[in-house]
CSV table of C-alpha atoms and ligand atoms in Angstrom, one decimal:
chain,number,residue,atom,x,y,z
A,4,MET,CA,0.0,0.0,0.0
A,5,ASP,CA,1.5,3.2,-1.2
A,6,ILE,CA,-0.2,5.9,1.0
A,7,ASN,CA,1.9,8.7,2.3
A,8,LYS,CA,0.1,9.7,5.5
A,9,GLU,CA,2.7,12.3,6.5
A,10,THR,CA,2.3,14.2,3.3
A,11,MET,CA,-1.5,14.3,3.8
A,12,LEU,CA,-1.1,15.5,7.4
A,13,THR,CA,1.4,18.2,6.3
A,14,GLU,CA,-1.0,19.4,3.6
A,15,ILE,CA,-3.8,19.5,6.1
A,16,GLU,CA,-1.7,21.5,8.5
A,17,ASN,CA,-0.7,24.0,5.8
A,18,ALA,CA,-4.3,24.6,4.6
A,19,LYS,CA,-4.9,28.3,4.9
A,20,THR,CA,-8.7,28.5,4.4
A,21,LEU,CA,-11.8,26.5,5.1
A,22,ASN,CA,-12.2,26.1,1.3
A,23,GLU,CA,-8.8,24.7,0.9
A,24,LEU,CA,-9.4,22.3,3.7
A,25,ASN,CA,-12.7,21.2,2.2
A,26,GLU,CA,-10.9,20.4,-1.1
A,27,LEU,CA,-8.3,18.4,0.9
A,28,LYS,CA,-11.1,16.5,2.6
A,29,ILE,CA,-12.5,15.4,-0.8
A,30,LYS,CA,-9.0,14.7,-2.0
A,31,PHE,CA,-8.0,12.5,1.0
A,32,LEU,CA,-11.3,11.0,2.1
A,33,GLY,CA,-13.6,11.2,-1.0
A,34,LYS,CA,-14.7,8.4,-3.3
A,35,LYS,CA,-11.7,9.0,-5.6
A,36,SER,CA,-9.1,9.4,-2.8
A,37,GLU,CA,-6.1,7.1,-2.4
A,38,LEU,CA,-7.6,5.7,0.7
A,39,ALA,CA,-10.9,4.8,-1.0
A,40,ILE,CA,-9.1,3.2,-3.9
A,41,ALA,CA,-6.8,1.3,-1.5
A,42,MET,CA,-9.9,0.1,0.4
A,43,SER,CA,-11.6,-1.0,-2.8
A,44,LYS,CA,-8.7,-3.3,-3.4
A,45,THR,CA,-9.3,-5.3,-0.2
A,46,GLY,CA,-11.4,-7.8,-2.1
A,47,THR,CA,-8.4,-8.7,-4.3
A,48,LEU,CA,-6.3,-9.8,-1.4
A,49,PRO,CA,-6.0,-13.2,0.1
A,50,VAL,CA,-8.7,-13.7,2.8
A,51,GLU,CA,-6.3,-13.9,5.7
A,52,GLU,CA,-4.7,-10.5,4.9
A,53,ARG,CA,-7.9,-8.6,4.3
A,54,ALA,CA,-8.7,-7.8,8.0
A,55,ALA,CA,-5.3,-6.5,8.8
A,56,TYR,CA,-5.2,-4.5,5.6
A,57,GLY,CA,-8.6,-2.9,6.2
A,58,ALA,CA,-7.8,-2.1,9.8
A,59,LYS,CA,-4.6,-0.4,8.7
A,60,ILE,CA,-6.4,1.8,6.2
A,61,ASN,CA,-9.1,2.6,8.8
A,62,VAL,CA,-6.5,3.8,11.3
A,63,ILE,CA,-5.0,6.1,8.7
A,64,ARG,CA,-8.5,7.3,7.7
A,65,LYS,CA,-9.4,8.1,11.3
A,66,GLU,CA,-6.1,9.9,11.8
A,67,ILE,CA,-6.7,12.0,8.6
A,68,THR,CA,-10.4,12.6,9.6
A,69,SER,CA,-9.5,13.9,13.1
A,70,ALA,CA,-6.6,16.0,11.7
A,71,ILE,CA,-9.1,17.6,9.3
A,72,ASP,CA,-11.7,18.1,12.1
A,73,ALA,CA,-9.1,19.7,14.3
A,74,LYS,CA,-7.9,21.9,11.5
A,75,GLN,CA,-11.4,22.9,10.7
A,76,ILE,CA,-12.1,24.1,14.3
A,77,LYS,CA,-8.8,26.0,14.2
A,78,LEU,CA,-9.6,27.7,10.9
A,79,GLU,CA,-13.1,28.6,12.0
A,80,GLU,CA,-11.8,30.2,15.2
A,81,GLU,CA,-9.3,32.1,13.1
A,82,GLU,CA,-12.0,33.3,10.8
A,83,VAL,CA,-14.1,34.6,13.7
A,84,HIS,CA,-11.1,36.2,15.2
A,85,SER,CA,-10.1,38.0,12.0
A,86,LYS,CA,-13.8,39.1,11.5
A,87,LEU,CA,-13.8,40.6,15.0
A,88,ILE,CA,-10.6,42.5,14.4
A,89,LYS,CA,-11.9,43.8,11.1
A,90,GLU,CA,-15.2,44.9,12.6
A,91,LYS,CA,-13.7,46.5,15.7
A,92,VAL,CA,-15.3,49.8,16.6
A,93,ASP,CA,-12.8,52.6,17.0
A,94,ILE,CA,-14.1,54.3,20.1
A,95,SER,CA,-11.5,57.0,19.8
A,96,LEU,CA,-13.3,58.5,16.8
A,97,PRO,CA,-15.7,61.3,17.6
A,98,GLY,CA,-19.3,60.2,17.3
A,99,TYR,CA,-22.0,61.7,15.1
A,100,ASN,CA,-23.5,64.8,16.7
A,101,TYR,CA,-27.2,64.4,16.6
A,102,SER,CA,-28.6,67.8,17.3
A,103,GLN,CA,-31.5,67.8,19.8
A,104,GLY,CA,-34.3,70.3,19.7
A,105,SER,CA,-34.9,72.6,22.6
A,106,LYS,CA,-38.0,74.2,24.1
A,107,ALA,CA,-38.6,77.8,23.1
A,108,ILE,CA,-37.9,80.2,25.9
A,109,LEU,CA,-41.4,81.6,25.8
A,110,ASN,CA,-43.0,78.1,26.1
A,111,ALA,CA,-40.6,77.1,28.8
A,112,THR,CA,-41.6,80.2,30.8
A,113,ILE,CA,-45.3,79.6,30.2
A,114,ASP,CA,-44.8,76.0,31.4
A,115,GLU,CA,-43.0,77.1,34.5
A,116,ILE,CA,-45.7,79.6,35.5
A,117,THR,CA,-48.3,77.0,34.6
A,118,ASP,CA,-46.7,74.5,36.9
A,119,ILE,CA,-46.8,77.0,39.8
A,120,LEU,CA,-50.4,77.9,39.2
A,121,ILE,CA,-51.6,74.3,38.7
A,122,GLY,CA,-49.8,73.5,42.0
A,123,MET,CA,-51.9,76.2,43.7
A,124,GLY,CA,-55.1,74.7,42.4
A,125,TYR,CA,-55.7,76.9,39.4
A,126,GLU,CA,-57.3,75.6,36.2
A,127,CYS,CA,-55.8,76.4,32.8
A,128,LYS,CA,-58.3,77.9,30.3
A,129,GLU,CA,-58.0,78.9,26.7
A,130,GLY,CA,-60.0,81.2,24.5
A,131,PRO,CA,-60.2,82.4,20.9
A,132,GLU,CA,-57.6,84.8,19.6
A,133,VAL,CA,-60.2,86.3,17.2
A,134,GLU,CA,-62.5,87.6,19.9
A,135,GLN,CA,-65.7,89.5,20.2
A,136,ASP,CA,-65.6,93.1,21.4
A,137,LEU,CA,-68.1,92.0,24.0
A,138,TYR,CA,-65.7,89.8,25.9
A,139,ASN,CA,-62.5,91.7,25.2
A,140,PHE,CA,-63.8,95.1,26.3
A,141,GLU,CA,-67.4,95.4,27.2
A,142,MET,CA,-67.5,92.7,29.8
A,143,MET,CA,-64.3,94.1,31.1
A,144,ASN,CA,-66.0,97.3,32.0
A,145,VAL,CA,-64.8,99.1,28.9
A,146,PRO,CA,-67.9,100.1,26.9
A,147,LYS,CA,-67.6,101.5,23.3
A,148,GLY,CA,-66.3,105.0,23.4
A,149,HIS,CA,-64.7,104.6,26.8
A,150,PRO,CA,-61.3,106.4,27.0
A,151,ALA,CA,-59.7,103.3,28.5
A,152,ARG,CA,-59.9,101.7,25.0
A,153,ASP,CA,-57.0,103.9,24.1
A,154,MET,CA,-54.8,102.0,26.6
A,155,GLN,CA,-54.8,99.1,24.2
A,156,ASP,CA,-54.4,100.0,20.5
A,157,THR,CA,-56.5,97.2,19.0
A,158,PHE,CA,-56.6,95.4,15.6
A,159,TYR,CA,-60.3,95.5,14.7
A,160,ILE,CA,-61.6,93.0,12.1
A,161,THR,CA,-65.2,94.4,12.1
A,162,GLU,CA,-66.9,96.7,14.6
A,163,ASN,CA,-67.5,93.8,16.9
A,164,LEU,CA,-64.7,91.4,16.1
A,165,LEU,CA,-61.1,92.0,16.9
A,166,LEU,CA,-57.8,90.3,17.6
A,167,ARG,CA,-57.9,90.1,21.4
A,168,SER,CA,-55.7,92.8,23.0
A,169,GLN,CA,-55.5,91.0,26.3
A,170,THR,CA,-56.3,87.5,27.7
A,171,SER,CA,-59.0,89.1,29.9
A,172,PRO,CA,-61.9,87.9,27.6
A,173,VAL,CA,-61.0,84.3,28.8
A,174,GLN,CA,-61.9,85.5,32.3
A,175,ALA,CA,-65.2,86.9,31.0
A,176,ARG,CA,-66.0,83.6,29.3
A,177,SER,CA,-65.0,81.6,32.4
A,178,MET,CA,-67.3,83.7,34.5
A,179,LEU,CA,-70.3,83.1,32.2
A,180,GLU,CA,-69.4,79.4,32.0
A,181,ALA,CA,-69.4,79.2,35.8
A,182,ASN,CA,-73.1,80.3,35.7
A,183,GLY,CA,-72.9,82.2,39.0
A,184,VAL,CA,-71.3,79.2,40.8
A,185,ALA,CA,-68.1,80.0,42.8
A,186,PRO,CA,-65.3,79.4,43.4
A,187,ILE,CA,-63.5,80.2,40.1
A,188,LYS,CA,-59.8,79.8,40.1
A,189,MET,CA,-58.4,79.9,36.6
A,190,PHE,CA,-55.5,81.2,34.6
A,191,CYS,CA,-55.2,81.7,30.8
A,192,PRO,CA,-52.0,81.9,28.9
A,193,GLY,CA,-52.2,83.0,25.3
A,194,LYS,CA,-51.3,85.3,22.4
A,195,VAL,CA,-52.5,88.9,22.4
A,196,PHE,CA,-52.2,91.5,19.7
A,197,ARG,CA,-51.8,95.3,19.7
A,198,ARG,CA,-51.0,97.9,17.1
A,199,ASP,CA,-47.5,98.6,18.4
A,200,ASP,CA,-44.4,99.3,16.3
A,201,ASP,CA,-42.0,96.4,16.8
A,202,ASP,CA,-38.7,97.3,18.6
A,203,ALA,CA,-36.5,95.8,21.3
A,204,THR,CA,-39.2,95.9,23.9
A,205,HIS,CA,-42.5,96.0,21.9
A,206,SER,CA,-44.1,93.5,19.6
A,207,HIS,CA,-47.5,93.7,17.8
A,208,GLN,CA,-48.0,90.1,19.1
A,209,PHE,CA,-47.1,89.0,22.5
A,210,THR,CA,-48.1,86.6,25.2
A,211,GLN,CA,-50.1,87.3,28.4
A,212,MET,CA,-51.1,85.1,31.3
A,213,GLU,CA,-53.9,86.3,33.5
A,214,GLY,CA,-55.3,84.7,36.6
A,215,LEU,CA,-58.7,85.1,38.2
A,216,VAL,CA,-60.1,84.0,41.5
A,217,ILE,CA,-63.7,84.6,42.5
A,218,ASP,CA,-65.2,83.4,45.8
A,219,LYS,CA,-66.7,84.7,49.0
A,220,HIS,CA,-64.3,86.5,51.4
A,221,ILE,CA,-61.6,87.2,48.9
A,222,SER,CA,-59.5,90.2,49.8
A,223,MET,CA,-56.5,92.1,48.6
A,224,SER,CA,-54.3,90.2,51.1
A,225,ASP,CA,-55.2,86.9,49.2
A,226,LEU,CA,-53.9,88.6,46.0
A,227,LYS,CA,-50.7,89.8,47.7
A,228,GLY,CA,-50.0,86.4,49.2
A,229,THR,CA,-50.7,84.6,45.9
A,230,LEU,CA,-48.4,87.0,44.0
A,231,GLU,CA,-45.7,86.6,46.6
A,232,VAL,CA,-45.7,82.8,46.2
A,233,ILE,CA,-45.5,83.2,42.4
A,234,ALA,CA,-42.8,85.9,42.5
A,235,ARG,CA,-40.7,83.8,45.0
A,236,LYS,CA,-40.9,80.6,42.9
A,237,MET,CA,-40.0,82.6,39.8
A,238,PHE,CA,-37.3,84.9,41.1
A,239,GLY,CA,-36.0,83.4,44.3
A,240,ALA,CA,-37.2,82.7,47.9
A,241,LYS,CA,-36.0,86.0,49.3
A,242,ARG,CA,-38.1,88.2,47.0
A,243,GLU,CA,-40.5,90.8,48.4
A,244,VAL,CA,-43.6,92.0,46.5
A,245,ARG,CA,-44.8,95.6,46.6
A,246,PHE,CA,-48.1,97.2,45.3
A,247,ARG,CA,-48.3,100.6,43.7
A,248,SER,CA,-51.7,102.0,43.0
A,249,SER,CA,-52.6,102.1,39.3
A,250,TYR,CA,-55.6,102.0,37.0
A,251,PHE,CA,-57.3,99.2,35.0
A,252,PRO,CA,-60.9,99.5,34.1
A,253,PHE,CA,-61.7,96.0,35.2
A,254,THR,CA,-60.2,96.1,38.7
A,255,GLU,CA,-60.8,98.4,41.6
A,256,PRO,CA,-58.5,99.0,43.4
A,257,SER,CA,-55.9,98.4,40.8
A,258,VAL,CA,-52.2,97.9,41.4
A,259,GLU,CA,-48.9,97.6,39.6
A,260,VAL,CA,-46.9,94.9,41.2
A,261,ASP,CA,-43.1,95.1,41.7
A,262,VAL,CA,-40.7,92.4,42.8
A,263,SER,CA,-37.6,93.2,44.7
A,264,CYS,CA,-34.6,93.1,42.4
A,265,PHE,CA,-33.2,89.6,42.0
A,266,ALA,CA,-30.0,90.8,40.5
A,267,CYS,CA,-28.7,93.3,43.1
A,268,GLY,CA,-31.2,92.9,46.0
A,269,GLY,CA,-31.6,96.7,45.9
A,270,LYS,CA,-28.0,97.2,46.9
A,271,ASN,CA,-26.5,98.5,43.6
A,272,ALA,CA,-27.4,102.0,42.6
A,273,SER,CA,-26.2,101.3,39.0
A,274,CYS,CA,-28.0,97.9,38.6
A,275,SER,CA,-29.1,97.6,35.0
A,276,ILE,CA,-32.1,95.4,35.9
A,277,CYS,CA,-33.8,97.6,38.5
A,278,LYS,CA,-32.1,100.8,37.4
A,279,GLY,CA,-31.0,101.3,41.0
A,280,THR,CA,-34.5,101.4,42.4
A,281,GLY,CA,-34.4,97.9,44.0
A,282,TRP,CA,-37.7,97.0,42.4
A,283,ILE,CA,-38.8,95.5,39.1
A,284,GLU,CA,-42.3,95.8,37.7
A,285,ILE,CA,-43.7,92.4,36.8
A,286,LEU,CA,-47.4,92.6,36.5
A,287,GLY,CA,-50.8,94.4,36.9
A,288,ALA,CA,-53.5,93.3,39.2
A,289,GLY,CA,-56.4,94.3,41.4
A,290,MET,CA,-59.8,93.4,42.9
A,291,VAL,CA,-62.3,92.5,40.2
A,292,HIS,CA,-64.5,95.5,39.6
A,293,PRO,CA,-68.2,95.1,40.8
A,294,ASN,CA,-69.4,95.8,37.2
A,295,VAL,CA,-67.3,93.0,35.9
A,296,LEU,CA,-68.6,90.6,38.6
A,297,LYS,CA,-72.2,91.7,37.8
A,298,MET,CA,-71.8,91.2,34.0
A,299,GLY,CA,-70.1,87.8,34.7
A,300,GLY,CA,-73.1,86.7,36.7
A,301,PHE,CA,-71.8,87.2,40.2
A,302,ASP,CA,-73.5,89.3,42.9
A,303,PRO,CA,-70.8,91.8,44.0
A,304,SER,CA,-72.4,92.1,47.5
A,305,VAL,CA,-71.7,88.4,48.0
A,306,TYR,CA,-68.7,87.6,45.9
A,307,GLN,CA,-65.3,89.2,45.5
A,308,GLY,CA,-62.4,88.4,43.2
A,309,PHE,CA,-58.9,89.3,42.3
A,310,ALA,CA,-57.2,89.2,39.0
A,311,PHE,CA,-53.7,89.6,37.8
A,312,GLY,CA,-52.1,89.8,34.4
A,313,MET,CA,-48.5,89.5,33.2
A,314,GLY,CA,-46.6,89.7,30.0
A,315,ILE,CA,-44.7,86.5,29.6
A,316,GLU,CA,-42.1,88.0,27.3
A,317,ARG,CA,-41.2,90.5,30.0
A,318,ILE,CA,-40.9,87.8,32.6
A,319,ALA,CA,-38.8,85.7,30.3
A,320,MET,CA,-36.5,88.6,29.4
A,321,LEU,CA,-36.0,89.4,33.0
A,322,ARG,CA,-35.3,85.8,34.0
A,323,TYR,CA,-32.9,85.0,31.2
A,324,GLY,CA,-31.3,88.5,30.8
A,325,ILE,CA,-32.5,88.9,27.2
A,326,ASP,CA,-32.6,92.5,26.0
A,327,ASP,CA,-34.4,92.2,22.7
A,328,ILE,CA,-37.9,90.8,22.6
A,329,ARG,CA,-37.4,89.8,19.0
A,330,ASN,CA,-34.9,87.1,20.1
A,331,LEU,CA,-37.9,85.3,21.7
A,332,TYR,CA,-39.6,85.0,18.3
A,333,SER,CA,-36.6,84.0,16.2
A,334,ASN,CA,-36.3,80.4,15.0
A,335,ASP,CA,-32.7,80.4,15.9
A,336,ILE,CA,-32.3,77.4,18.2
A,337,ARG,CA,-29.0,78.8,19.5
A,338,VAL,CA,-30.9,81.4,21.4
A,339,ALA,CA,-32.9,78.8,23.4
A,340,LYS,CA,-29.9,76.6,23.8
A,341,GLN,CA,-28.0,79.4,25.6
A,342,PHE,CA,-30.5,79.4,28.3
A,343,LEU,CA,-32.3,76.1,28.5
A,344,LYS,CA,-30.9,72.7,29.4
A,345,GLU,CA,-31.6,70.0,26.9
A,346,GLU,CA,-34.2,67.6,28.1
B,422,LIG,N1,-55.2,92.6,30.9
B,422,LIG,C1,-54.5,93.7,31.5
B,422,LIG,C2,-53.6,94.4,30.5
B,422,LIG,O1,-53.3,93.8,29.5
B,422,LIG,C3,-53.6,93.1,32.7
B,422,LIG,C4,-54.3,92.9,33.9
B,422,LIG,C5,-55.0,91.7,34.0
B,422,LIG,C6,-54.4,93.8,34.9
B,422,LIG,C7,-55.7,91.4,35.2
B,422,LIG,C8,-55.1,93.6,36.0
B,422,LIG,C9,-55.8,92.4,36.2
B,422,LIG,O2,-53.3,95.5,30.7
């Protein structure tokens, strides 16, 4: 028998790929292999030699088979290994920068005040931006021809239809909706419109948030306490609130509300935020005028109410130190990103 086992084993050992190994498997163990041919010759031998001859071939066959199996495992492992090396992620490369959106400053400010008011038991209400004169003015104690109409230069659509100049009409609507049943505790954030020339501090469209409480035994001290809570949550726990008398047609008495300066605490005569006065005006407020209560369906001899209204832009500009209102309306995400953390 002329079978060179060593040559076969060497060839197996030298196989570089699984394909090569597969070819060797066919060559050494297949039907046309030397071993198969040698085996087929068994029958031609004398009977007494056949068993030993067959056994010898089988030993070689087994040895070749296990050499191929072992080599196969080795090559497979090598293949996996080289794949892993090739596919290795280079974590030292900078990743892709997926830019995340950011809440607009105005919306973030509305959300913040909303959270405070909801926490105090207020209900959030909305109303139409195209509003009837009836709700925007008349039910707010400003009849047609009343000089107080000049306080808010209004966009009229028809004689009785306008772009609301304040969010107060939502108060009127809430009163009517309540149908004389107290308490009412609501606030209404929303867009309002006035015929203003746009500049760094004016905009023909801006955002207001008004609050209204109606119940029995409501007094000015409830208003002050409420505004103190809001001012401290917005501008810091040490803030004081002060009332200055003012005029709004729908409240009596009416006040302008100042918060003590959060920037200098009233200690810096050249403070750019409070102009050295120690106080910053943040909103208007007052006790609901008896005429407004009456028109809203509440008997002023039984019920009282307070109302407050603030400009969200002003609050946002103060809080974030923004000096041009137009920045609040730009689509430039870099503006918001300077001030708000990504969520
Ligand atoms: N709506 C008033 C304004 O725009 C603000 C305000 C609301 C004042 C409620 C007092 C009470 O001027």
